[in-house]
Amino acid sequence: MTNFDYPLLHKNEVLRLAGNFGDCMLLNEEYLQKARQEDYSDGEALCYINMSNISVSIGNYKKGLVFLKKAEALLQNSKNEALKAKLYQEYGQLSKVTGLYKNALGFNSKALYYTGKCSLQDKRNYFLDRVFSNRGDFLYEAGRKDSALIYFHRARNVINTPLINSLIAKHHLLHTALIDSSKLYVDRSLELVKRDTIQLNAQKGMVYRVAGDYYKTQGNYAEAQVFYQKALDVFLETKRAYNLPFIYQSIAEAYKGMGNKEKEAEFENKYLDAKSKLSKDQTETVNLLIDKVLTEKENDVEVFKFKLFASSAVLILIIVIGFVLMYRKMKNKKSKLREETTILKSQTELLTNETEVLASKVNESFSDLVQLAKRNDSAFLTRFQEVYPDFIEKLLDINEDLSSADLHLCAMIKLNFSSKEIASYMSILHKSAQQKKYRLRKKLNVPSDQDLYVFFQGLDS
């Protein structure tokens, strides 16, 4: 229902980027009630996905996971590919912030799979450019920096935002040493920011921060400090407390480059203070909003009682009857809300178990496979087939002429080994490993611009 999803997505994004998390939670609660009244389960799922993003943004990962579980249950039989892509994108982001980088890539692969089924309009309206940009971010953690740049450009092809241009600029600044390319994308991101008529948002802060990083590497500390200060103003305005320590540290470094020891010490102290503080206000606000329906219903009862006693004697009987019916209805709703609250609390207590479920991707069987692969053990492929029984069968469905050596290489790529690692463990040259992967692409008809790892993950979807 585009008349539900699109307006909610737009309003949620404006509030989220402006740091109005309380209003953002209220908005999604309002739409959640609307979705329930209209029996629109996809709408309920979208509200829970947004609520999860808000929870994770303020550092409450437990509730973020609970909300995602609720959304996933609602989307079991959904045909909304864009919403499923958004769900797994959020799962990937949650895995990343909890340090489970391999899981983050796995969830992101699922998000890529569903994103591939979406129209360009849905990619833009559901902000699925983040599926690509997040993958670029996750690939840094996996040491695959060149692949990361590919996905940043794919995100830019969906929608050309200031933020994605600044991420490309940062990539060139840190990983390619192409200073001219970095400057080109810094200028593009700043030009797009100037054209942006939307209210101040956190993404502008990230653009200014990358611009500051660029000028700092060029030794222009005064210009770097100007951009860092702009970034700081944005982060303060949009309540991005988790960005403050880093920007304070960057400003301190800029003042150090200018030889201003007093200012350097001032912002170094601010950096240390911001790093040590925990932002409790927003968390408490969101927690209160989650349970607010109960108190609202209680207030409704009090208001109703007041009106009852203020009514004329003629209407007392009608009002009493109405009150009894309304009270029973509200009591049932209140009981249901209390039950949901109890379930929510019990689910949050299971965070450790849920996290272990996420971490179980790297279990004993996986570890055994990795060790066998590293030793180039002849039992590797046999053991791999035991752990992933359907994978080899699906490969042979694509090309029944694949050799055991081809299947061995597919298994190593499936386990996320890089070309360098494959070459090392198979005792071949790095160039030979790349040639084997090239020939494998031909046999499996995988386009040159598609990541083999992503292709193999898609076979499991």
PDB file of N, CA, C and O in Angstrom, residues 33 291-303 329-331 333-334 337:
ATOM      1  N   GLN A  33      -0.918   1.482  14.942  1.00  0.00           N
ATOM      2  CA  GLN A  33      -2.336   1.333  15.277  1.00  0.00           C
ATOM      3  C   GLN A  33      -3.188   1.382  13.996  1.00  0.00           C
ATOM      4  O   GLN A  33      -4.156   0.628  13.850  1.00  0.00           O
ATOM      5  N   ASP A 291       5.751   1.979  26.346  1.00  0.00           N
ATOM      6  CA  ASP A 291       4.718   1.588  27.313  1.00  0.00           C
ATOM      7  C   ASP A 291       3.629   2.639  27.492  1.00  0.00           C
ATOM      8  O   ASP A 291       2.720   2.475  28.304  1.00  0.00           O
ATOM      9  N   LYS A 292       3.682   3.720  26.739  1.00  0.00           N
ATOM     10  CA  LYS A 292       2.800   4.860  27.004  1.00  0.00           C
ATOM     11  C   LYS A 292       1.324   4.554  26.769  1.00  0.00           C
ATOM     12  O   LYS A 292       0.453   5.204  27.338  1.00  0.00           O
ATOM     13  N   VAL A 293       1.054   3.574  25.900  1.00  0.00           N
ATOM     14  CA  VAL A 293      -0.343   3.268  25.598  1.00  0.00           C
ATOM     15  C   VAL A 293      -1.101   2.892  26.866  1.00  0.00           C
ATOM     16  O   VAL A 293      -2.265   3.246  27.046  1.00  0.00           O
ATOM     17  N   LEU A 294      -0.420   2.184  27.785  1.00  0.00           N
ATOM     18  CA  LEU A 294      -1.077   1.783  29.024  1.00  0.00           C
ATOM     19  C   LEU A 294      -1.534   2.997  29.827  1.00  0.00           C
ATOM     20  O   LEU A 294      -2.673   3.051  30.302  1.00  0.00           O
ATOM     21  N   THR A 295      -0.643   3.974  29.990  1.00  0.00           N
ATOM     22  CA  THR A 295      -0.999   5.156  30.773  1.00  0.00           C
ATOM     23  C   THR A 295      -2.040   5.993  30.055  1.00  0.00           C
ATOM     24  O   THR A 295      -2.899   6.606  30.686  1.00  0.00           O
ATOM     25  N   GLU A 296      -1.991   6.018  28.711  1.00  0.00           N
ATOM     26  CA  GLU A 296      -2.996   6.769  27.961  1.00  0.00           C
ATOM     27  C   GLU A 296      -4.386   6.188  28.185  1.00  0.00           C
ATOM     28  O   GLU A 296      -5.364   6.912  28.350  1.00  0.00           O
ATOM     29  N   LYS A 297      -4.466   4.848  28.213  1.00  0.00           N
ATOM     30  CA  LYS A 297      -5.753   4.218  28.432  1.00  0.00           C
ATOM     31  C   LYS A 297      -6.278   4.527  29.837  1.00  0.00           C
ATOM     32  O   LYS A 297      -7.465   4.736  30.043  1.00  0.00           O
ATOM     33  N   GLU A 298      -5.353   4.543  30.821  1.00  0.00           N
ATOM     34  CA  GLU A 298      -5.746   4.879  32.181  1.00  0.00           C
ATOM     35  C   GLU A 298      -6.244   6.320  32.257  1.00  0.00           C
ATOM     36  O   GLU A 298      -7.230   6.620  32.947  1.00  0.00           O
ATOM     37  N   ASN A 299      -5.581   7.217  31.545  1.00  0.00           N
ATOM     38  CA  ASN A 299      -6.028   8.614  31.506  1.00  0.00           C
ATOM     39  C   ASN A 299      -7.401   8.734  30.847  1.00  0.00           C
ATOM     40  O   ASN A 299      -8.239   9.550  31.269  1.00  0.00           O
ATOM     41  N   ASP A 300      -7.610   7.912  29.815  1.00  0.00           N
ATOM     42  CA  ASP A 300      -8.909   7.936  29.150  1.00  0.00           C
ATOM     43  C   ASP A 300     -10.029   7.560  30.121  1.00  0.00           C
ATOM     44  O   ASP A 300     -11.127   8.128  30.091  1.00  0.00           O
ATOM     45  N   VAL A 301      -9.750   6.583  30.997  1.00  0.00           N
ATOM     46  CA  VAL A 301     -10.748   6.166  31.982  1.00  0.00           C
ATOM     47  C   VAL A 301     -11.077   7.314  32.936  1.00  0.00           C
ATOM     48  O   VAL A 301     -12.240   7.571  33.261  1.00  0.00           O
ATOM     49  N   GLU A 302     -10.030   8.021  33.399  1.00  0.00           N
ATOM     50  CA  GLU A 302     -10.243   9.137  34.325  1.00  0.00           C
ATOM     51  C   GLU A 302     -11.067  10.249  33.670  1.00  0.00           C
ATOM     52  O   GLU A 302     -11.970  10.822  34.282  1.00  0.00           O
ATOM     53  N   VAL A 303     -10.745  10.567  32.411  1.00  0.00           N
ATOM     54  CA  VAL A 303     -11.505  11.586  31.685  1.00  0.00           C
ATOM     55  C   VAL A 303     -12.954  11.157  31.529  1.00  0.00           C
ATOM     56  O   VAL A 303     -13.888  11.957  31.695  1.00  0.00           O
ATOM     57  N   LYS A 329     -14.118  -3.078  27.054  1.00  0.00           N
ATOM     58  CA  LYS A 329     -13.303  -3.074  25.835  1.00  0.00           C
ATOM     59  C   LYS A 329     -11.882  -2.604  26.128  1.00  0.00           C
ATOM     60  O   LYS A 329     -10.897  -3.196  25.685  1.00  0.00           O
ATOM     61  N   MET A 330     -11.796  -1.505  26.916  1.00  0.00           N
ATOM     62  CA  MET A 330     -10.467  -0.982  27.259  1.00  0.00           C
ATOM     63  C   MET A 330      -9.712  -1.944  28.167  1.00  0.00           C
ATOM     64  O   MET A 330      -8.495  -2.070  28.084  1.00  0.00           O
ATOM     65  N   LYS A 331     -10.460  -2.622  29.046  1.00  0.00           N
ATOM     66  CA  LYS A 331      -9.807  -3.574  29.951  1.00  0.00           C
ATOM     67  C   LYS A 331      -9.181  -4.711  29.152  1.00  0.00           C
ATOM     68  O   LYS A 331      -8.067  -5.164  29.445  1.00  0.00           O
ATOM     69  N   LYS A 333      -8.251  -4.520  25.990  1.00  0.00           N
ATOM     70  CA  LYS A 333      -7.103  -3.973  25.265  1.00  0.00           C
ATOM     71  C   LYS A 333      -5.918  -3.784  26.210  1.00  0.00           C
ATOM     72  O   LYS A 333      -4.769  -4.053  25.869  1.00  0.00           O
ATOM     73  N   LYS A 334      -6.230  -3.292  27.418  1.00  0.00           N
ATOM     74  CA  LYS A 334      -5.167  -3.046  28.402  1.00  0.00           C
ATOM     75  C   LYS A 334      -4.491  -4.353  28.784  1.00  0.00           C
ATOM     76  O   LYS A 334      -3.265  -4.438  28.916  1.00  0.00           O
ATOM     77  N   LEU A 337      -2.282  -5.318  26.005  1.00  0.00           N
ATOM     78  CA  LEU A 337      -1.067  -4.494  25.997  1.00  0.00           C
ATOM     79  C   LEU A 337      -0.100  -4.927  27.089  1.00  0.00           C
ATOM     80  O   LEU A 337       1.117  -4.961  26.896  1.00  0.00           O
TER      81      LEU A 337
END
